[in-house]
PDB file of C-alpha atoms in Angstrom:
ATOM      1  CA  MET A  23      93.469 -61.129 -67.667  1.00 46.00           C
ATOM      2  CA  MET A  24      91.145 -63.897 -66.653  1.00 50.00           C
ATOM      3  CA  SER A  25      91.654 -66.855 -68.926  1.00 54.00           C
ATOM      4  CA  ALA A  26      89.501 -68.435 -71.321  1.00 52.00           C
ATOM      5  CA  ALA A  27      88.170 -70.815 -68.845  1.00 52.00           C
ATOM      6  CA  GLY A  28      87.510 -68.839 -66.278  1.00 53.00           C
ATOM      7  CA  GLU A  29      84.798 -66.722 -68.824  1.00 50.00           C
ATOM      8  CA  GLU A  30      83.898 -69.853 -69.292  1.00 49.00           C
ATOM      9  CA  ALA A  31      83.072 -70.870 -66.202  1.00 50.00           C
ATOM     10  CA  GLN A  32      81.597 -67.608 -64.998  1.00 51.00           C
ATOM     11  CA  VAL A  33      79.352 -67.278 -68.319  1.00 46.00           C
ATOM     12  CA  SER A  34      78.300 -70.892 -67.140  1.00 48.00           C
ATOM     13  CA  THR A  35      77.192 -69.596 -63.477  1.00 50.00           C
ATOM     14  CA  HIS A  36      74.834 -66.627 -64.834  1.00 54.00           C
ATOM     15  CA  PRO A  37      71.937 -68.630 -65.862  1.00 57.00           C
ATOM     16  CA  SER A  38      71.578 -70.260 -61.977  1.00 59.00           C
ATOM     17  CA  ARG A  39      72.212 -67.127 -60.694  1.00 60.00           C
ATOM     18  CA  ILE A  40      69.769 -65.703 -62.754  1.00 62.00           C
ATOM     19  CA  GLY A  41      67.139 -68.462 -61.720  1.00 60.00           C
ATOM     20  CA  LYS A  42      67.817 -68.382 -58.306  1.00 59.00           C
ATOM     21  CA  ALA A  43      67.330 -64.933 -57.845  1.00 59.00           C
ATOM     22  CA  ALA A  44      64.309 -65.447 -59.872  1.00 59.00           C
ATOM     23  CA  GLY A  45      63.053 -67.963 -57.329  1.00 59.00           C
ATOM     24  CA  LYS A  46      64.093 -65.577 -54.453  1.00 58.00           C
ATOM     25  CA  ALA A  47      61.852 -62.871 -55.782  1.00 57.00           C
ATOM     26  CA  VAL A  48      58.806 -65.344 -56.575  1.00 56.00           C
ATOM     27  CA  ALA A  49      59.036 -67.060 -52.894  1.00 54.00           C
ATOM     28  CA  GLY A  50      58.777 -63.516 -51.395  1.00 52.00           C
ATOM     29  CA  ALA A  51      55.891 -61.972 -53.933  1.00 52.00           C
ATOM     30  CA  SER A  52      54.260 -65.171 -52.521  1.00 55.00           C
ATOM     31  CA  THR A  53      55.251 -64.398 -49.163  1.00 54.00           C
ATOM     32  CA  ALA A  54      53.802 -61.106 -49.580  1.00 46.00           C
ATOM     33  CA  ALA A  55      50.673 -62.298 -50.872  1.00 47.00           C
ATOM     34  CA  LYS A  56      49.943 -64.450 -48.553  1.00 47.00           C
ATOM     35  CA  ALA A  57      50.445 -61.993 -45.679  1.00 44.00           C
ATOM     36  CA  ALA A  58      48.187 -59.658 -46.951  1.00 43.00           C
ATOM     37  CA  SER A  59      45.635 -62.333 -47.718  1.00 47.00           C
ATOM     38  CA  ARG A  60      45.723 -63.145 -44.024  1.00 50.00           C
ATOM     39  CA  ARG A  61      45.585 -59.373 -43.162  1.00 49.00           C
ATOM     40  CA  ILE A  62      42.599 -59.105 -45.368  1.00 52.00           C
ATOM     41  CA  ASN A  63      40.780 -62.316 -43.955  1.00 61.00           C
ATOM     42  CA  GLN A  64      41.523 -61.766 -40.651  1.00 71.00           C
ATOM     43  CA  GLY A  65      38.588 -61.607 -38.127  1.00 76.00           C
ATOM     44  CA  TRP A  66      36.235 -62.484 -40.760  1.00 85.00           C
ATOM     45  CA  ASP A  67      35.822 -66.075 -39.588  1.00 88.00           C
ATOM     46  CA  ASP A  68      32.336 -67.967 -39.087  1.00 87.00           C
ATOM     47  CA  TYR A  69      30.877 -67.556 -35.728  1.00 90.00           C
ATOM     48  CA  PRO A  70      31.096 -70.340 -33.325  1.00 89.00           C
ATOM     49  CA  GLU A  71      28.608 -72.736 -33.435  1.00 87.00           C
ATOM     50  CA  GLU A  72      28.938 -73.850 -29.799  1.00 86.00           C
ATOM     51  CA  SER A  73      27.957 -69.797 -29.154  1.00 82.00           C
ATOM     52  CA  GLY A  74      24.892 -69.943 -31.031  1.00 86.00           C
ATOM     53  CA  GLY A  75      26.196 -69.079 -34.315  1.00 88.00           C
ATOM     54  CA  LYS A  76      25.127 -65.332 -35.592  1.00 91.00           C
ATOM     55  CA  GLY A  77      21.736 -65.519 -33.322  1.00 89.00           C
ATOM     56  CA  GLY A  78      23.865 -66.017 -30.036  1.00 89.00           C
ATOM     57  CA  GLN A  79      25.813 -62.647 -30.702  1.00 90.00           C
ATOM     58  CA  VAL A  80      22.777 -60.527 -30.081  1.00 92.00           C
ATOM     59  CA  LEU A  81      23.707 -58.411 -27.191  1.00 91.00           C
ATOM     60  CA  TYR A  82      22.340 -55.436 -25.807  1.00 91.00           C
ATOM     61  CA  GLY A  83      23.745 -52.231 -23.823  1.00 84.00           C
ATOM     62  CA  CYS A  84      27.168 -52.155 -21.258  1.00 75.00           C
ATOM     63  CA  GLY A  85      27.540 -55.794 -21.234  1.00 74.00           C
ATOM     64  CA  ASP A  86      30.777 -57.395 -22.106  1.00 79.00           C
ATOM     65  CA  GLY A  87      31.062 -57.734 -25.754  1.00 84.00           C
ATOM     66  CA  VAL A  88      33.113 -59.956 -27.754  1.00 87.00           C
ATOM     67  CA  PRO A  89      36.811 -59.727 -27.244  1.00 87.00           C
ATOM     68  CA  LYS A  90      38.763 -57.725 -29.971  1.00 84.00           C
ATOM     69  CA  ASP A  91      40.909 -60.508 -31.226  1.00 85.00           C
ATOM     70  CA  ALA A  92      38.012 -63.040 -31.813  1.00 88.00           C
ATOM     71  CA  THR A  93      38.487 -64.463 -34.784  1.00 89.00           C
ATOM     72  CA  TYR A  94      34.951 -63.458 -36.041  1.00 89.00           C
ATOM     73  CA  ILE A  95      34.872 -59.563 -34.967  1.00 89.00           C
ATOM     74  CA  ASN A  96      35.329 -58.405 -38.079  1.00 87.00           C
ATOM     75  CA  ARG A  97      32.537 -60.278 -39.730  1.00 90.00           C
ATOM     76  CA  LEU A  98      30.745 -59.282 -36.484  1.00 91.00           C
ATOM     77  CA  LYS A  99      30.852 -55.491 -37.039  1.00 88.00           C
ATOM     78  CA  SER A 100      30.347 -55.863 -40.239  1.00 87.00           C
ATOM     79  CA  ASP A 101      26.948 -57.449 -39.579  1.00 91.00           C
ATOM     80  CA  LEU A 102      25.993 -55.178 -36.905  1.00 91.00           C
ATOM     81  CA  ALA A 103      26.191 -52.403 -39.249  1.00 87.00           C
ATOM     82  CA  ASN A 104      24.515 -53.916 -42.509  1.00 88.00           C
ATOM     83  CA  SER A 105      22.364 -57.276 -41.166  1.00 91.00           C
ATOM     84  CA  TYR A 106      19.117 -57.189 -39.937  1.00 93.00           C
ATOM     85  CA  TYR A 107      18.260 -61.081 -39.486  1.00 93.00           C
ATOM     86  CA  TRP A 108      19.940 -62.803 -36.785  1.00 94.00           C
ATOM     87  CA  THR A 109      17.824 -64.861 -34.750  1.00 92.00           C
ATOM     88  CA  GLY A 110      15.334 -65.821 -37.676  1.00 91.00           C
ATOM     89  CA  GLY A 111      12.450 -64.550 -34.992  1.00 93.00           C
ATOM     90  CA  PHE A 112      10.714 -61.170 -36.584  1.00 94.00           C
ATOM     91  CA  CYS A 113      10.255 -59.487 -32.900  1.00 94.00           C
ATOM     92  CA  GLN A 114      13.226 -60.316 -31.616  1.00 95.00           C
ATOM     93  CA  ASP A 115      15.554 -59.260 -34.260  1.00 96.00           C
ATOM     94  CA  TYR A 116      13.080 -55.935 -35.296  1.00 96.00           C
ATOM     95  CA  PHE A 117      14.033 -55.230 -31.417  1.00 96.00           C
ATOM     96  CA  PHE A 118      17.512 -55.654 -31.726  1.00 95.00           C
ATOM     97  CA  PHE A 119      17.178 -53.553 -34.919  1.00 95.00           C
ATOM     98  CA  VAL A 120      15.671 -50.364 -33.203  1.00 95.00           C
ATOM     99  CA  ALA A 121      18.361 -51.035 -30.141  1.00 94.00           C
ATOM    100  CA  ASN A 122      21.404 -50.796 -33.029  1.00 93.00           C
ATOM    101  CA  TRP A 123      19.849 -48.264 -35.337  1.00 91.00           C
ATOM    102  CA  HIS A 124      17.502 -46.039 -33.200  1.00 92.00           C
ATOM    103  CA  PRO A 125      19.196 -42.207 -32.898  1.00 88.00           C
ATOM    104  CA  LEU A 126      18.111 -42.433 -29.144  1.00 91.00           C
ATOM    105  CA  VAL A 127      17.258 -45.806 -27.996  1.00 93.00           C
ATOM    106  CA  GLY A 128      20.828 -46.764 -29.643  1.00 92.00           C
ATOM    107  CA  ILE A 129      22.732 -44.480 -27.154  1.00 91.00           C
ATOM    108  CA  PHE A 130      21.760 -46.772 -24.200  1.00 92.00           C
ATOM    109  CA  ALA A 131      20.879 -50.256 -25.863  1.00 92.00           C
ATOM    110  CA  CYS A 132      23.412 -51.110 -28.908  1.00 93.00           C
ATOM    111  CA  HIS A 133      25.603 -53.874 -28.952  1.00 93.00           C
ATOM    112  CA  PRO A 134      29.161 -53.835 -27.426  1.00 92.00           C
ATOM    113  CA  ASN A 135      30.831 -54.130 -30.345  1.00 90.00           C
ATOM    114  CA  HIS A 136      28.756 -52.012 -32.459  1.00 90.00           C
ATOM    115  CA  PRO A 137      31.227 -49.963 -34.874  1.00 85.00           C
ATOM    116  CA  TRP A 138      28.877 -46.750 -34.438  1.00 84.00           C
ATOM    117  CA  SER A 139      29.673 -46.796 -30.497  1.00 84.00           C
ATOM    118  CA  LYS A 140      27.581 -45.334 -27.737  1.00 87.00           C
ATOM    119  CA  PHE A 141      30.198 -42.475 -27.279  1.00 83.00           C
ATOM    120  CA  GLU A 142      30.009 -41.890 -31.152  1.00 82.00           C
ATOM    121  CA  ARG A 143      25.932 -41.909 -30.807  1.00 86.00           C
ATOM    122  CA  LEU A 144      25.744 -39.417 -28.166  1.00 85.00           C
ATOM    123  CA  GLU A 145      28.394 -37.329 -30.055  1.00 81.00           C
ATOM    124  CA  MET A 146      26.607 -37.140 -33.093  1.00 81.00           C
ATOM    125  CA  PHE A 147      23.349 -36.884 -31.241  1.00 85.00           C
ATOM    126  CA  LEU A 148      24.737 -33.073 -29.879  1.00 82.00           C
ATOM    127  CA  ILE A 149      26.305 -32.552 -33.096  1.00 81.00           C
ATOM    128  CA  SER A 150      22.436 -32.852 -35.035  1.00 82.00           C
ATOM    129  CA  LEU A 151      21.279 -30.599 -32.045  1.00 83.00           C
ATOM    130  CA  ALA A 152      23.792 -27.863 -32.798  1.00 81.00           C
ATOM    131  CA  ILE A 153      23.078 -27.929 -36.656  1.00 80.00           C
ATOM    132  CA  THR A 154      19.253 -27.731 -36.437  1.00 86.00           C
ATOM    133  CA  MET A 155      19.852 -25.180 -33.612  1.00 86.00           C
ATOM    134  CA  VAL A 156      19.555 -21.929 -36.439  1.00 86.00           C
ATOM    135  CA  PRO A 157      16.201 -23.026 -37.621  1.00 87.00           C
ATOM    136  CA  SER A 158      14.588 -23.807 -34.768  1.00 87.00           C
ATOM    137  CA  ALA A 159      16.051 -20.357 -33.267  1.00 87.00           C
ATOM    138  CA  ALA A 160      14.563 -18.759 -36.079  1.00 87.00           C
ATOM    139  CA  ILE A 161      10.707 -20.553 -36.008  1.00 86.00           C
ATOM    140  CA  GLY A 162      11.299 -19.869 -32.328  1.00 83.00           C
ATOM    141  CA  ALA A 163      11.890 -16.377 -32.408  1.00 82.00           C
ATOM    142  CA  HIS A 164       9.460 -15.383 -35.613  1.00 79.00           C
ATOM    143  CA  PHE A 165       6.266 -17.953 -34.619  1.00 77.00           C
ATOM    144  CA  ARG A 166       6.035 -17.676 -30.788  1.00 68.00           C
ATOM    145  CA  ASN A 167       2.084 -16.203 -31.016  1.00 64.00           C
ATOM    146  CA  ASP A 168      -0.549 -18.682 -30.973  1.00 59.00           C
ATOM    147  CA  GLY A 169      -3.096 -15.516 -32.043  1.00 58.00           C
ATOM    148  CA  ASP A 170      -0.614 -14.703 -35.253  1.00 59.00           C
ATOM    149  CA  SER A 171      -2.219 -16.059 -38.548  1.00 60.00           C
ATOM    150  CA  MET A 172       1.290 -17.099 -39.422  1.00 65.00           C
ATOM    151  CA  PHE A 173       1.309 -19.518 -36.082  1.00 66.00           C
ATOM    152  CA  ARG A 174      -0.343 -22.357 -37.965  1.00 74.00           C
ATOM    153  CA  MET A 175       2.808 -22.629 -40.432  1.00 80.00           C
ATOM    154  CA  ARG A 176       5.079 -23.537 -37.505  1.00 81.00           C
ATOM    155  CA  THR A 177       4.763 -27.368 -37.398  1.00 83.00           C
ATOM    156  CA  PRO A 178       5.227 -27.897 -41.209  1.00 86.00           C
ATOM    157  CA  LEU A 179       8.400 -25.701 -40.722  1.00 86.00           C
ATOM    158  CA  ILE A 180       9.843 -27.565 -38.116  1.00 87.00           C
ATOM    159  CA  ILE A 181       9.292 -30.711 -39.964  1.00 86.00           C
ATOM    160  CA  ALA A 182      11.023 -29.122 -43.132  1.00 87.00           C
ATOM    161  CA  PHE A 183      13.611 -27.646 -41.547  1.00 85.00           C
ATOM    162  CA  VAL A 184      14.312 -29.456 -38.134  1.00 86.00           C
ATOM    163  CA  THR A 185      12.787 -32.869 -38.248  1.00 87.00           C
ATOM    164  CA  VAL A 186      14.066 -33.471 -41.890  1.00 86.00           C
ATOM    165  CA  PRO A 187      17.256 -31.965 -41.662  1.00 84.00           C
ATOM    166  CA  ASP A 188      18.182 -33.891 -38.646  1.00 83.00           C
ATOM    167  CA  ILE A 189      17.284 -36.933 -40.287  1.00 84.00           C
ATOM    168  CA  VAL A 190      19.554 -36.539 -43.273  1.00 84.00           C
ATOM    169  CA  PHE A 191      22.624 -35.764 -40.924  1.00 79.00           C
ATOM    170  CA  GLY A 192      21.631 -38.535 -39.093  1.00 79.00           C
ATOM    171  CA  VAL A 193      21.961 -41.031 -41.987  1.00 79.00           C
ATOM    172  CA  ILE A 194      25.016 -39.357 -43.176  1.00 78.00           C
ATOM    173  CA  LEU A 195      26.800 -39.311 -39.887  1.00 74.00           C
ATOM    174  CA  TYR A 196      25.715 -42.938 -39.317  1.00 75.00           C
ATOM    175  CA  GLN A 197      27.432 -44.161 -42.695  1.00 74.00           C
ATOM    176  CA  LEU A 198      30.600 -41.707 -41.696  1.00 73.00           C
ATOM    177  CA  ALA A 199      30.705 -43.543 -38.456  1.00 71.00           C
ATOM    178  CA  ILE A 200      30.709 -47.093 -39.697  1.00 71.00           C
ATOM    179  CA  ALA A 201      32.945 -46.598 -42.939  1.00 67.00           C
ATOM    180  CA  ASP A 202      35.824 -48.293 -41.226  1.00 65.00           C
ATOM    181  CA  SER A 203      34.005 -51.383 -40.552  1.00 62.00           C
ATOM    182  CA  ARG A 204      33.605 -52.117 -44.647  1.00 60.00           C
ATOM    183  CA  CYS A 205      37.127 -52.392 -44.766  1.00 59.00           C
ATOM    184  CA  PRO A 206      38.847 -52.235 -41.242  1.00 54.00           C
ATOM    185  CA  ASN A 207      42.202 -54.574 -42.408  1.00 51.00           C
ATOM    186  CA  LEU A 208      43.410 -52.272 -45.323  1.00 51.00           C
ATOM    187  CA  CYS A 209      41.889 -48.704 -44.940  1.00 57.00           C
ATOM    188  CA  GLY A 210      39.957 -48.574 -41.704  1.00 56.00           C
ATOM    189  CA  CYS A 211      43.059 -46.928 -40.274  1.00 64.00           C
ATOM    190  CA  CYS A 212      42.702 -43.876 -43.227  1.00 69.00           C
ATOM    191  CA  LEU A 213      38.519 -44.126 -42.899  1.00 63.00           C
ATOM    192  CA  ASP A 214      38.808 -43.485 -39.143  1.00 66.00           C
ATOM    193  CA  LEU A 215      41.266 -40.732 -39.587  1.00 71.00           C
ATOM    194  CA  ILE A 216      39.145 -39.075 -42.182  1.00 70.00           C
ATOM    195  CA  LYS A 217      36.112 -39.676 -39.742  1.00 67.00           C
ATOM    196  CA  LYS A 218      37.293 -37.596 -36.743  1.00 70.00           C
ATOM    197  CA  CYS A 219      38.634 -35.006 -38.883  1.00 75.00           C
ATOM    198  CA  THR A 220      35.065 -34.904 -40.494  1.00 70.00           C
ATOM    199  CA  ILE A 221      33.669 -34.951 -36.807  1.00 70.00           C
ATOM    200  CA  VAL A 222      36.203 -32.044 -35.619  1.00 77.00           C
ATOM    201  CA  TRP A 223      34.697 -29.649 -38.545  1.00 76.00           C
ATOM    202  CA  VAL A 224      31.084 -30.630 -37.780  1.00 72.00           C
ATOM    203  CA  ALA A 225      31.564 -29.558 -34.347  1.00 74.00           C
ATOM    204  CA  ILE A 226      33.284 -26.273 -35.423  1.00 82.00           C
ATOM    205  CA  PHE A 227      30.015 -26.011 -37.496  1.00 78.00           C
ATOM    206  CA  ALA A 228      28.084 -26.513 -34.554  1.00 77.00           C
ATOM    207  CA  LEU A 229      29.583 -23.736 -32.427  1.00 82.00           C
ATOM    208  CA  ALA A 230      28.717 -21.307 -35.250  1.00 85.00           C
ATOM    209  CA  ALA A 231      25.316 -22.252 -35.302  1.00 83.00           C
ATOM    210  CA  THR A 232      24.987 -21.754 -31.879  1.00 82.00           C
ATOM    211  CA  GLY A 233      26.671 -18.297 -32.390  1.00 86.00           C
ATOM    212  CA  ILE A 234      24.032 -17.930 -34.998  1.00 86.00           C
ATOM    213  CA  SER A 235      21.223 -18.790 -32.944  1.00 85.00           C
ATOM    214  CA  TYR A 236      22.393 -16.605 -30.029  1.00 82.00           C
ATOM    215  CA  PHE A 237      22.374 -13.484 -32.435  1.00 86.00           C
ATOM    216  CA  ILE A 238      19.041 -14.666 -34.254  1.00 86.00           C
ATOM    217  CA  LEU A 239      17.325 -14.838 -30.514  1.00 83.00           C
ATOM    218  CA  ASN A 240      19.184 -11.579 -29.532  1.00 83.00           C
ATOM    219  CA  SER A 241      17.737  -9.894 -32.357  1.00 83.00           C
ATOM    220  CA  ALA A 242      13.991 -10.761 -31.672  1.00 79.00           C
ATOM    221  CA  LYS A 243      14.406 -10.219 -27.935  1.00 81.00           C
ATOM    222  CA  VAL A 244      13.292 -13.310 -26.681  1.00 79.00           C
ATOM    223  CA  SER A 245      14.905 -16.473 -24.466  1.00 80.00           C
ATOM    224  CA  TRP A 246      16.539 -19.391 -25.356  1.00 78.00           C
ATOM    225  CA  ALA A 247      13.512 -21.198 -24.438  1.00 78.00           C
ATOM    226  CA  ALA A 248      11.856 -19.885 -27.663  1.00 80.00           C
ATOM    227  CA  LEU A 249      14.419 -22.087 -29.568  1.00 82.00           C
ATOM    228  CA  PHE A 250      13.924 -25.574 -27.226  1.00 84.00           C
ATOM    229  CA  VAL A 251      10.385 -25.928 -28.100  1.00 84.00           C
ATOM    230  CA  PRO A 252      10.692 -26.493 -32.025  1.00 87.00           C
ATOM    231  CA  LEU A 253      14.152 -28.005 -31.067  1.00 86.00           C
ATOM    232  CA  CYS A 254      12.438 -30.489 -28.934  1.00 88.00           C
ATOM    233  CA  GLU A 255       9.622 -30.741 -30.886  1.00 87.00           C
ATOM    234  CA  GLY A 256      11.468 -31.550 -34.308  1.00 89.00           C
ATOM    235  CA  ARG A 257      13.291 -34.049 -32.265  1.00 88.00           C
ATOM    236  CA  LEU A 258      10.576 -35.805 -30.837  1.00 90.00           C
ATOM    237  CA  ILE A 259       8.705 -36.109 -34.424  1.00 90.00           C
ATOM    238  CA  SER A 260      12.261 -37.376 -35.749  1.00 89.00           C
ATOM    239  CA  PHE A 261      12.449 -40.058 -32.948  1.00 91.00           C
ATOM    240  CA  LEU A 262       8.908 -41.414 -33.550  1.00 92.00           C
ATOM    241  CA  THR A 263       8.656 -40.993 -37.340  1.00 91.00           C
ATOM    242  CA  TRP A 264      11.711 -43.148 -37.287  1.00 91.00           C
ATOM    243  CA  PHE A 265       9.761 -46.550 -36.219  1.00 94.00           C
ATOM    244  CA  PRO A 266       7.122 -46.648 -39.389  1.00 93.00           C
ATOM    245  CA  VAL A 267       9.899 -45.013 -41.597  1.00 90.00           C
ATOM    246  CA  TRP A 268      12.636 -47.347 -41.150  1.00 91.00           C
ATOM    247  CA  LEU A 269      10.464 -50.338 -40.942  1.00 93.00           C
ATOM    248  CA  ILE A 270       8.537 -50.380 -44.162  1.00 92.00           C
ATOM    249  CA  LEU A 271      11.491 -48.557 -46.225  1.00 88.00           C
ATOM    250  CA  PRO A 272      11.718 -50.303 -49.996  1.00 88.00           C
ATOM    251  CA  CYS A 273      14.522 -51.770 -51.576  1.00 88.00           C
ATOM    252  CA  GLN A 274      16.151 -53.533 -48.461  1.00 85.00           C
ATOM    253  CA  LEU A 275      16.779 -50.166 -46.604  1.00 84.00           C
ATOM    254  CA  GLY A 276      13.854 -50.677 -44.045  1.00 90.00           C
ATOM    255  CA  TYR A 277      13.816 -53.770 -41.686  1.00 94.00           C
ATOM    256  CA  LEU A 278      11.019 -55.254 -43.176  1.00 94.00           C
ATOM    257  CA  SER A 279      12.330 -55.576 -46.652  1.00 93.00           C
ATOM    258  CA  LEU A 280      15.810 -56.413 -45.675  1.00 93.00           C
ATOM    259  CA  TRP A 281      15.009 -59.341 -43.170  1.00 95.00           C
ATOM    260  CA  CYS A 282      12.720 -60.836 -45.079  1.00 95.00           C
ATOM    261  CA  SER A 283      15.709 -61.020 -48.305  1.00 93.00           C
ATOM    262  CA  GLU A 284      17.878 -62.072 -45.748  1.00 94.00           C
ATOM    263  CA  ARG A 285      15.770 -65.178 -44.120  1.00 94.00           C
ATOM    264  CA  LYS A 286      15.346 -66.336 -48.159  1.00 93.00           C
ATOM    265  CA  ALA A 287      19.158 -66.272 -48.430  1.00 92.00           C
ATOM    266  CA  ALA A 288      19.341 -68.242 -45.154  1.00 90.00           C
ATOM    267  CA  GLU A 289      17.067 -70.294 -45.846  1.00 91.00           C
ATOM    268  CA  LYS A 290      18.100 -71.122 -49.253  1.00 91.00           C
ATOM    269  CA  ALA A 291      21.775 -71.713 -47.906  1.00 88.00           C
ATOM    270  CA  ALA A 292      20.669 -74.110 -45.346  1.00 85.00           C
ATOM    271  CA  ALA A 293      18.344 -76.138 -47.894  1.00 87.00           C
ATOM    272  CA  ALA A 294      21.770 -76.175 -50.167  1.00 87.00           C
ATOM    273  CA  SER A 295      23.802 -77.143 -46.850  1.00 80.00           C
ATOM    274  CA  GLU A 296      21.267 -79.935 -46.158  1.00 81.00           C
ATOM    275  CA  GLN A 297      20.998 -81.285 -49.416  1.00 83.00           C
ATOM    276  CA  GLY A 298      25.004 -81.203 -49.627  1.00 80.00           C
ATOM    277  CA  ALA A 299      25.288 -83.320 -46.647  1.00 77.00           C
ATOM    278  CA  LYS A 300      22.391 -85.845 -47.868  1.00 79.00           C
ATOM    279  CA  ALA A 301      24.338 -85.972 -50.955  1.00 78.00           C
ATOM    280  CA  GLY A 302      27.449 -86.814 -49.036  1.00 75.00           C
ATOM    281  CA  ALA A 303      25.885 -89.560 -46.731  1.00 74.00           C
ATOM    282  CA  ASP A 304      24.091 -91.292 -49.636  1.00 71.00           C
ATOM    283  CA  ALA A 305      27.979 -91.360 -50.901  1.00 75.00           C
ATOM    284  CA  ALA A 306      29.163 -92.960 -47.946  1.00 74.00           C
ATOM    285  CA  ASP A 307      26.764 -95.432 -47.812  1.00 71.00           C
ATOM    286  CA  ARG A 308      26.961 -96.388 -51.304  1.00 74.00           C
ATOM    287  CA  ALA A 309      30.678 -96.928 -50.608  1.00 64.00           C
TER     288      ALA A 309
END
């Protein structure tokens, strides 16, 4: 049997053991929290001033982009997907906006680090083509005779069933493509997997649409050329109307609205920084 002195000694050590265990638990939790914080904030540093700040990140086409391990890479990708204000010049920023956002121009001219890569843009361009093939086939098969009184309905039908769906699907696919840039360090992998799975299912649907289009054209005994005319016409209308629509869209959706809003925010931040620097200089002079 344990002596009374031994029991007292064991009891007396219990609080210290509990304290040490609690201290280790707190230290472990603190370390884990710091690691999680570093992971969340990784890649979100400010743009380096020596490279021109945010305006110095304006790049086009297939040139060398920013290294993937850059300390501000996530900030850059997020801004490429959501920001319109870069250099402060309206025209220069608009050209950069078109290069990154236009569904056709962006395939060739988008920023090398854009979260919506050139391959994804081409892939989604082909998918959107396939999705609009069925209405194009139906229009081409039944509205192909210039002398038909219903032929005048051809262009409105192309706009309603080819151009508009193309724009809607383009916006949806774009948001899907850049979803992983909104939370890259925590759920980027999951969002990327969802994106790939969705694209696979859309591609399967596109193949089915191709088969349906063939059935429509074959039933009407017309060639594939009857499909391509309304399809190309609808895409052309979509590409051309993109410029005025995305220029004047309100509520910080279009270029003009969001660019002006970001410019005001940048000017306000610059004024606050200048005021803070002036106050610091005055305090130093008084000291």
